[in-house]
PDB file of C-alpha atoms in Angstrom:
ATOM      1  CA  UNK C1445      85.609 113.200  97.406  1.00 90.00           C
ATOM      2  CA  UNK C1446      84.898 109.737  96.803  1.00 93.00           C
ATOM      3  CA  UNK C1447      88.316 108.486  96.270  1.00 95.00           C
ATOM      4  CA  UNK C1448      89.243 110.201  99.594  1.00 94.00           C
ATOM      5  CA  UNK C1449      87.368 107.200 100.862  1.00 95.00           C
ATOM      6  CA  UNK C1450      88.114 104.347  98.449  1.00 95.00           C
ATOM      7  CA  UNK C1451      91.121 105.383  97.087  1.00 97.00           C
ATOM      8  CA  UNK C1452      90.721 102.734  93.860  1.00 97.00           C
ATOM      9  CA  UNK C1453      88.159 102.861  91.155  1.00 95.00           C
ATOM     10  CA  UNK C1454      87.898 100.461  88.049  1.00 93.00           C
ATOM     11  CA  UNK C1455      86.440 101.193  84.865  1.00 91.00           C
ATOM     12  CA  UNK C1456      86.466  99.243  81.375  1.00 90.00           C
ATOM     13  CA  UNK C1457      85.747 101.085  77.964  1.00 88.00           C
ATOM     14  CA  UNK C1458      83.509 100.497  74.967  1.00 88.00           C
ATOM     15  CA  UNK C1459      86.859  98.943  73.462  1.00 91.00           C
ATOM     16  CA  UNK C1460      87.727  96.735  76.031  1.00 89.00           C
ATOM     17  CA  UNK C1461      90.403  98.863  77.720  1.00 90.00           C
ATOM     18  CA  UNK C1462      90.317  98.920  81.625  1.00 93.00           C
ATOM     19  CA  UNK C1463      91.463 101.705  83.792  1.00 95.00           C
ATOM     20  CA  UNK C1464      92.398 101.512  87.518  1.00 96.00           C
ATOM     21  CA  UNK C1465      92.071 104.930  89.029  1.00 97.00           C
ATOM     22  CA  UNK C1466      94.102 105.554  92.055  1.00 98.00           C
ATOM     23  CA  UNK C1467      94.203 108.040  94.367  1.00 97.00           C
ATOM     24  CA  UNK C1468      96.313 108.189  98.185  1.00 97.00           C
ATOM     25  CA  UNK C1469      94.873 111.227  99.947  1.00 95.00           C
ATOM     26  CA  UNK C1470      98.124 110.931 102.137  1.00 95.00           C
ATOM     27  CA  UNK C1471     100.001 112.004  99.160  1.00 95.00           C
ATOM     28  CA  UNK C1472      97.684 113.779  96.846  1.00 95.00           C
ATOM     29  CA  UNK C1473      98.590 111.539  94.327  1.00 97.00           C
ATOM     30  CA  UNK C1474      96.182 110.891  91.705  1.00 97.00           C
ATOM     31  CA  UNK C1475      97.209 108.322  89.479  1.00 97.00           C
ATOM     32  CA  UNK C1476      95.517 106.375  86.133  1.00 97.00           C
ATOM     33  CA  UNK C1477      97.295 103.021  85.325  1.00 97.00           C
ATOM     34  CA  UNK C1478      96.115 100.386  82.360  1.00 94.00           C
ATOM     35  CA  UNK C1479      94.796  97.143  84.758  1.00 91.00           C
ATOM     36  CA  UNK C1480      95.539  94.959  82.038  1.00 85.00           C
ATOM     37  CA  UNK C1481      93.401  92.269  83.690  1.00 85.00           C
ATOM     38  CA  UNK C1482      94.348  92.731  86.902  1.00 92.00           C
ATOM     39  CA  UNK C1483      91.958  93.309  89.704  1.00 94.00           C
ATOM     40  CA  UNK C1484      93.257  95.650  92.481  1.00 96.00           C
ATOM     41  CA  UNK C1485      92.406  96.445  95.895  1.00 96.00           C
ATOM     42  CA  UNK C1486      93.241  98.911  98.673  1.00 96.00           C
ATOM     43  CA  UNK C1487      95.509  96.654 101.239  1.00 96.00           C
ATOM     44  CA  UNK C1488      95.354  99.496 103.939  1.00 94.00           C
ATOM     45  CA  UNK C1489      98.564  99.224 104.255  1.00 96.00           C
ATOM     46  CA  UNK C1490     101.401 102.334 103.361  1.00 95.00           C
ATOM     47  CA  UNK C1491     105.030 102.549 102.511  1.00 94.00           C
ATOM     48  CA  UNK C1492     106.262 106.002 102.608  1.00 94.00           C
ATOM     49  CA  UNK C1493     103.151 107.206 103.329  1.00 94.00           C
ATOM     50  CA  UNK C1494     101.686 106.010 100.275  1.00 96.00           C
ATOM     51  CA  UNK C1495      99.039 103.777  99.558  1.00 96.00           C
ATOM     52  CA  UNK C1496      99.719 100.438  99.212  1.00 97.00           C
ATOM     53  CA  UNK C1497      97.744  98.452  96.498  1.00 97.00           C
ATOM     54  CA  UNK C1498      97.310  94.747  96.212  1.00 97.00           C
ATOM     55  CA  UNK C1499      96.423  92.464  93.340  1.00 96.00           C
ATOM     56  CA  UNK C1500      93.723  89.977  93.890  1.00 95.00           C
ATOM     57  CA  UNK C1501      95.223  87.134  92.148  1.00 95.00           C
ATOM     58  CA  UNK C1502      98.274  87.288  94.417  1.00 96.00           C
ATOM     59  CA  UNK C1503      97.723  89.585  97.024  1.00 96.00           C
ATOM     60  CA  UNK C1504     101.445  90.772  95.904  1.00 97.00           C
ATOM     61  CA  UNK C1505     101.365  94.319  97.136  1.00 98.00           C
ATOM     62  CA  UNK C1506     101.954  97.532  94.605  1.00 97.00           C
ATOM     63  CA  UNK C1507     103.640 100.933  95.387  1.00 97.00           C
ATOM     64  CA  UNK C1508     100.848 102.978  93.997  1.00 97.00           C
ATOM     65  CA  UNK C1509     103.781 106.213  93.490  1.00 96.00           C
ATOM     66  CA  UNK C1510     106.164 103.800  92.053  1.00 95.00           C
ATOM     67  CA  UNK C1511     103.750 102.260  90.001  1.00 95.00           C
ATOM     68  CA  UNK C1512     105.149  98.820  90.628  1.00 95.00           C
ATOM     69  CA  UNK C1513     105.291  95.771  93.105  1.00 96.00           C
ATOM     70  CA  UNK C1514     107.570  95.778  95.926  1.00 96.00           C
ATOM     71  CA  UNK C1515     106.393  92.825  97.805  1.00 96.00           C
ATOM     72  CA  UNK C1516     105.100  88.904  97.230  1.00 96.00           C
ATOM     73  CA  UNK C1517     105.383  86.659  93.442  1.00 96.00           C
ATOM     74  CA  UNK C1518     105.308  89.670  91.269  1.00 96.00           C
ATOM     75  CA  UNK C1519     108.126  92.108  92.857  1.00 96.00           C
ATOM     76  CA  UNK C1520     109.277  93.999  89.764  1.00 94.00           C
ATOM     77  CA  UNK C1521     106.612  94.002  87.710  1.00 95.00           C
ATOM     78  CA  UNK C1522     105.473  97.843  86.703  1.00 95.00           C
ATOM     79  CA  UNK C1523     102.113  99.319  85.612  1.00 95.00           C
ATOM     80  CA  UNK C1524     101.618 101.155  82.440  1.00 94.00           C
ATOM     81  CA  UNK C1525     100.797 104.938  83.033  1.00 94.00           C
ATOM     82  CA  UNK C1526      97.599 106.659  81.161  1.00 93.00           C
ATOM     83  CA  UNK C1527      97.484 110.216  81.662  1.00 89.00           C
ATOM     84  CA  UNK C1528      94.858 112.158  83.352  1.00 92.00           C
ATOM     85  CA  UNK C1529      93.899 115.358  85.059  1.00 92.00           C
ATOM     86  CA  UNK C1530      93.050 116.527  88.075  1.00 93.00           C
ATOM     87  CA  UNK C1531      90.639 119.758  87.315  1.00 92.00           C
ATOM     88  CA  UNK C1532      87.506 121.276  89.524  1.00 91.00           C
ATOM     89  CA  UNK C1533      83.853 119.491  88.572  1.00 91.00           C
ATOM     90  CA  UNK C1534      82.866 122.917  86.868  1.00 92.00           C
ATOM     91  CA  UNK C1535      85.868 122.834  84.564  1.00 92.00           C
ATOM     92  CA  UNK C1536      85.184 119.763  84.216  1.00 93.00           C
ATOM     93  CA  UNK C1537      81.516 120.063  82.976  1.00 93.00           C
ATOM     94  CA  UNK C1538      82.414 122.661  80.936  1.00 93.00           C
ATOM     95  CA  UNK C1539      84.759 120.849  78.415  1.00 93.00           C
ATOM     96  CA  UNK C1540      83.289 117.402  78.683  1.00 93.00           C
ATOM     97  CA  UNK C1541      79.720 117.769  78.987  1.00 92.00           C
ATOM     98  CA  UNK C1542      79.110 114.352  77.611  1.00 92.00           C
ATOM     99  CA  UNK C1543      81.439 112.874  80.209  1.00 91.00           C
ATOM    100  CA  UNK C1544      80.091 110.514  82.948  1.00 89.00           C
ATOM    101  CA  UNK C1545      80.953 110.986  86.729  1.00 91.00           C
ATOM    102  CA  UNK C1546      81.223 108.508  89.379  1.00 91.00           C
ATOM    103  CA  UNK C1547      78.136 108.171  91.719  1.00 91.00           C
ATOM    104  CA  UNK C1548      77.861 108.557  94.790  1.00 91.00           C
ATOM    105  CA  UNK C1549      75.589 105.943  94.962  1.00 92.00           C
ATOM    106  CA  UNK C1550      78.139 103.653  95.937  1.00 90.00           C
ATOM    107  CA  UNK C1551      76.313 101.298  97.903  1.00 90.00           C
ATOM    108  CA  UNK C1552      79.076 101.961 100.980  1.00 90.00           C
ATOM    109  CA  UNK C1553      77.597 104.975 103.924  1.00 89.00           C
ATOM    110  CA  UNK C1554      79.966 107.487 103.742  1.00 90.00           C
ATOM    111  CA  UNK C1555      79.320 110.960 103.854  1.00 92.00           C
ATOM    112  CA  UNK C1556      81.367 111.982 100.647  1.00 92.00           C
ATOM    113  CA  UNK C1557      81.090 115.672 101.454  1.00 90.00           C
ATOM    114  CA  UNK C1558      82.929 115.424 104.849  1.00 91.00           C
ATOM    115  CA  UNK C1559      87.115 114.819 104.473  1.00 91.00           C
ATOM    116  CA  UNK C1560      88.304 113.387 107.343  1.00 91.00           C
ATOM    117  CA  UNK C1561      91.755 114.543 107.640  1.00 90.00           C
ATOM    118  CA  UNK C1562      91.165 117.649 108.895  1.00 86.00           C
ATOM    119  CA  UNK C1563      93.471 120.632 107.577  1.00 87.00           C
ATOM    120  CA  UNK C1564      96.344 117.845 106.139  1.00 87.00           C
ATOM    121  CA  UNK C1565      96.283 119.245 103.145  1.00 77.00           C
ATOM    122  CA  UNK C1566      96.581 122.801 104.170  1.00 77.00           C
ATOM    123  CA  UNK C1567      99.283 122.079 106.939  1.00 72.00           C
ATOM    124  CA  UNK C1568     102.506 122.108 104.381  1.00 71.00           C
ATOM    125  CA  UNK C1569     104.095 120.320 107.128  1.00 78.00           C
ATOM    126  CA  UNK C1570     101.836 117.574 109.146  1.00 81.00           C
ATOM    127  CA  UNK C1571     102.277 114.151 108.568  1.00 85.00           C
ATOM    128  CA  UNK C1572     100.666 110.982 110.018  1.00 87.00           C
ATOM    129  CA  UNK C1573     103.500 108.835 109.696  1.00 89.00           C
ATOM    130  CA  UNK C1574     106.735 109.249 108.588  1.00 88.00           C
ATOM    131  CA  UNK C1575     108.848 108.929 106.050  1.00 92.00           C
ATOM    132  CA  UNK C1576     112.365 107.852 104.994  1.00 93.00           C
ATOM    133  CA  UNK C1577     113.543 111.404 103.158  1.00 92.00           C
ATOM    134  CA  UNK C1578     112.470 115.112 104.087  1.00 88.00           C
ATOM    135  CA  UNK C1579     113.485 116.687 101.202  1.00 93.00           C
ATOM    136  CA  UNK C1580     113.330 120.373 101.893  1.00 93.00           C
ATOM    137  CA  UNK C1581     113.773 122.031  98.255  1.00 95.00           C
ATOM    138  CA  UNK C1582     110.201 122.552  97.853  1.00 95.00           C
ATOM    139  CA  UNK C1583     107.504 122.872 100.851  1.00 93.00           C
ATOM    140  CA  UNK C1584     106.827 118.835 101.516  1.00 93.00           C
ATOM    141  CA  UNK C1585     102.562 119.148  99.827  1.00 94.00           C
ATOM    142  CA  UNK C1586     103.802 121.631  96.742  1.00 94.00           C
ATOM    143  CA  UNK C1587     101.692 120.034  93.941  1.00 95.00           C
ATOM    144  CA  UNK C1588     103.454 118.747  91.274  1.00 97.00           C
ATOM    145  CA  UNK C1589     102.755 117.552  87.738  1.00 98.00           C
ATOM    146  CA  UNK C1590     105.045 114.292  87.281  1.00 98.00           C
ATOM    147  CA  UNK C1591     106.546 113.203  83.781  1.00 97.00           C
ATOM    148  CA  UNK C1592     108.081 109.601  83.703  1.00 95.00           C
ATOM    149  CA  UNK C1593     110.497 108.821  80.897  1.00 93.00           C
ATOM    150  CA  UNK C1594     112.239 105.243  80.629  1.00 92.00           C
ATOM    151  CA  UNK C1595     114.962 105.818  82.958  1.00 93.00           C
ATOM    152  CA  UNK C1596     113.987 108.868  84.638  1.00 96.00           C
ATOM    153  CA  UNK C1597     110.735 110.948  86.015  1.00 97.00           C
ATOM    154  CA  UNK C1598     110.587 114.931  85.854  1.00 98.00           C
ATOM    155  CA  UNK C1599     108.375 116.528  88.308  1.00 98.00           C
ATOM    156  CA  UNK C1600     107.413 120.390  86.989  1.00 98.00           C
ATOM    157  CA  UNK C1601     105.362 122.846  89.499  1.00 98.00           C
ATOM    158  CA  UNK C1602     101.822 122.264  89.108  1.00 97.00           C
ATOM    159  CA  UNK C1603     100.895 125.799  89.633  1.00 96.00           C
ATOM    160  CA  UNK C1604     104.055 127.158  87.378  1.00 97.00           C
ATOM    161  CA  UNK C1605     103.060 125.653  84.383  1.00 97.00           C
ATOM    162  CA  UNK C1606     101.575 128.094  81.967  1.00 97.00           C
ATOM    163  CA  UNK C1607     101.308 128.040  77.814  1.00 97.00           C
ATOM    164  CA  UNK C1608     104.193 128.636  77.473  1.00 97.00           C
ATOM    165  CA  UNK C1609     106.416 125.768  76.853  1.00 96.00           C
ATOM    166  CA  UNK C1610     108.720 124.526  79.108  1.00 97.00           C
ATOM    167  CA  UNK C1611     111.700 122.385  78.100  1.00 97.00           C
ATOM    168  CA  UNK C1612     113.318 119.902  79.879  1.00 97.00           C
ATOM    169  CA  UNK C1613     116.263 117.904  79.384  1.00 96.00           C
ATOM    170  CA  UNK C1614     116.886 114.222  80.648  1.00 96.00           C
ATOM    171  CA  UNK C1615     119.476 111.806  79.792  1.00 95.00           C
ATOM    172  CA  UNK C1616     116.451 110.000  78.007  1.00 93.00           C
ATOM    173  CA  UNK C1617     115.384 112.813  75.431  1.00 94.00           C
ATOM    174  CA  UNK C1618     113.876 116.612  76.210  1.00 96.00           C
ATOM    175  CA  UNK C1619     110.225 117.065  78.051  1.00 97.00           C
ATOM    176  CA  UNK C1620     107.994 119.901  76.956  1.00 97.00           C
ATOM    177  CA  UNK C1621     105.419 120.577  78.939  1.00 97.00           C
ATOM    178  CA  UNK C1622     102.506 123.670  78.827  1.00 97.00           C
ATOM    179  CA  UNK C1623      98.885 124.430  79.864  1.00 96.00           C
ATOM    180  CA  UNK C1624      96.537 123.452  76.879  1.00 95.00           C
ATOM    181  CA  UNK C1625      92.849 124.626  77.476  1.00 91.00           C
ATOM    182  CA  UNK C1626      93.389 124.305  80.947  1.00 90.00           C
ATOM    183  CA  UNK C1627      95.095 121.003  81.249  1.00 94.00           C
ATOM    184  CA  UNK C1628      98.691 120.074  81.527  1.00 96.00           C
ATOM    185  CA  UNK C1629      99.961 118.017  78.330  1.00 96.00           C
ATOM    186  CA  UNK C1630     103.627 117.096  78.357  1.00 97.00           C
ATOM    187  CA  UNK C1631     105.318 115.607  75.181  1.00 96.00           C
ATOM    188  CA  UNK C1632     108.667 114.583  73.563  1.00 94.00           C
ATOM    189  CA  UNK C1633     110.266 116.496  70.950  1.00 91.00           C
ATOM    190  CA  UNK C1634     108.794 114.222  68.387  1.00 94.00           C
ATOM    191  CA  UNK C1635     105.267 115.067  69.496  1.00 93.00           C
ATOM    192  CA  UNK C1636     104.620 112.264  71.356  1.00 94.00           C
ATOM    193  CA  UNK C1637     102.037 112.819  74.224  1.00 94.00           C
ATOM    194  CA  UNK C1638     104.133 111.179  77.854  1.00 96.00           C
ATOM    195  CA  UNK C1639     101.540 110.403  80.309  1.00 95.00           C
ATOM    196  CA  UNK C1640     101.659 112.509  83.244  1.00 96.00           C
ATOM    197  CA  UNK C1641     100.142 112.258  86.836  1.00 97.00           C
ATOM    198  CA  UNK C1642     100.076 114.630  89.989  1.00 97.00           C
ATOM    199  CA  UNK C1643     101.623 113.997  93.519  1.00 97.00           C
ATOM    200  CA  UNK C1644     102.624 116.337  96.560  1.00 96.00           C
ATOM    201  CA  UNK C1645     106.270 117.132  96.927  1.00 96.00           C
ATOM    202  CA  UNK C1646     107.417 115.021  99.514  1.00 95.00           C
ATOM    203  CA  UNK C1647     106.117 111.862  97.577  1.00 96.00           C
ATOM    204  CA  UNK C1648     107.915 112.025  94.614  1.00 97.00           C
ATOM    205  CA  UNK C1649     110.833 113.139  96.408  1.00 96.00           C
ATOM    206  CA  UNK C1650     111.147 109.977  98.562  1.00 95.00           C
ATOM    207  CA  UNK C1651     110.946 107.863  95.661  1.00 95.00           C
ATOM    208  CA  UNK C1652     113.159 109.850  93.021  1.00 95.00           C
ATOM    209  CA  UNK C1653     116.489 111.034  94.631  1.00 94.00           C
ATOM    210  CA  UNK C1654     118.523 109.003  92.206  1.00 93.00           C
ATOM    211  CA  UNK C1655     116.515 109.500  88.926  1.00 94.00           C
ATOM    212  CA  UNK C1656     114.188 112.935  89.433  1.00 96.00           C
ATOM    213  CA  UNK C1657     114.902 115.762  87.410  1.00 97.00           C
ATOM    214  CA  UNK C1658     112.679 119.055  89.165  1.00 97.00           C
ATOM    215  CA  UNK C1659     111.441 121.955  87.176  1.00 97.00           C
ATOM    216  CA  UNK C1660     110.670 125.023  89.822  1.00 95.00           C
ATOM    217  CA  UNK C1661     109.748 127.580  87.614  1.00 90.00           C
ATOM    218  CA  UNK C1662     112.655 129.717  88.583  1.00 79.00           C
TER     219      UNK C1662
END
């Protein structure tokens, strides 16, 4: 509820890591990069109906989907993915009871309980701005649990996964992906754990023609 409203969140561990957690309510794209030192900010600005992030240091704006910049000094450069979830507080509470939540004591008044874009998420078809490619395989907000290799990215059906493996092959080596105590964990064949992240549909679609691989569950 509070990234509905802020749509970036920064956090730093014990060990020095730091987090930037993004999400575009647009797109339902919830997305955990390593910041690296980088300080971002929310530029208000879209591309493909996706938010647009900027970096402080050179206001070079960042394709939050793409995971990259697209526009000023640092065009090119791309952002390390580090997985994460996207699971209901009470699931939540239930397997990480020791785990801290963000407050809504955020110093900003916003009444975090109220989303204010009305039934977008239920209307598989509203849009408040357009975009480039309407890609009509799956219904354009169809959840989706995205896998990026090194040349390509593999989007599975959120709601098809089960524990049961699934395999997946790509040019760049095979994807397995399952439900593990609740939570989606995708890996190579070597055992590896591939970060993974979740967008609607019509997101991923717009950015992936050329390199997607899609898993329907069919």
């Amino acid at each position: 509820n509070i990234l509905v409203w802020h749509e970036i969140v920064k956090d730093r561990f014990k060990d020095g890591t730091e987090l930037v957690v993004t999400f575009c309510p647009l797109c339902g794209s919830a997305i955990v990069f390593e910041a690296e030192g980088n300080d971002f900010g929310v530029s208000g600005k879209l591309y493909e109906s996706n938010l647009l992030m900027f970096d402080r240091k050179t206001e070079s704006l960042w394709s939050q989907i793409e995971g990259r910049a697209v526009v000023g000094e640092r065009i090119g450069e791309e952002l390390k993915h580090y997985s994460s979830q996207v699971m209901q507080y009470s699931q939540f509470q239930e397997k990480y009871s020791e785990g801290k939540v963000l407050s809504k004591e955020t110093g900003h008044l916003r009444d975090y309980g109220f989303y204010p874009y009305g039934n977008y998420g239920e209307d598989h078809e509203q849009f408040y701005f357009p975009v480039s490619i309407n890609d009509e395989r799956l219904p354009s907000k169809e959840i989706m649990y995205i896998v990026n290799t090194e040349n390509h990215s593999v989007a599975f059906v959120d709601k098809k996964l089960t524990e049961e493996i699934v395999l997946v092959e790509t040019p760049d080596g095979v994807v397995a992906a399952q439900v593990v105590d609740g939570e989606v964990v995708a890996k190579n064949l070597e055992g590896k754990i591939l970060p993974g992240y979740v967008a609607m549909w019509f997101s991923w679609a717009n950015h992936n023609q050329e390199n997607g691989i899609v898993w329907t569950g069919e």
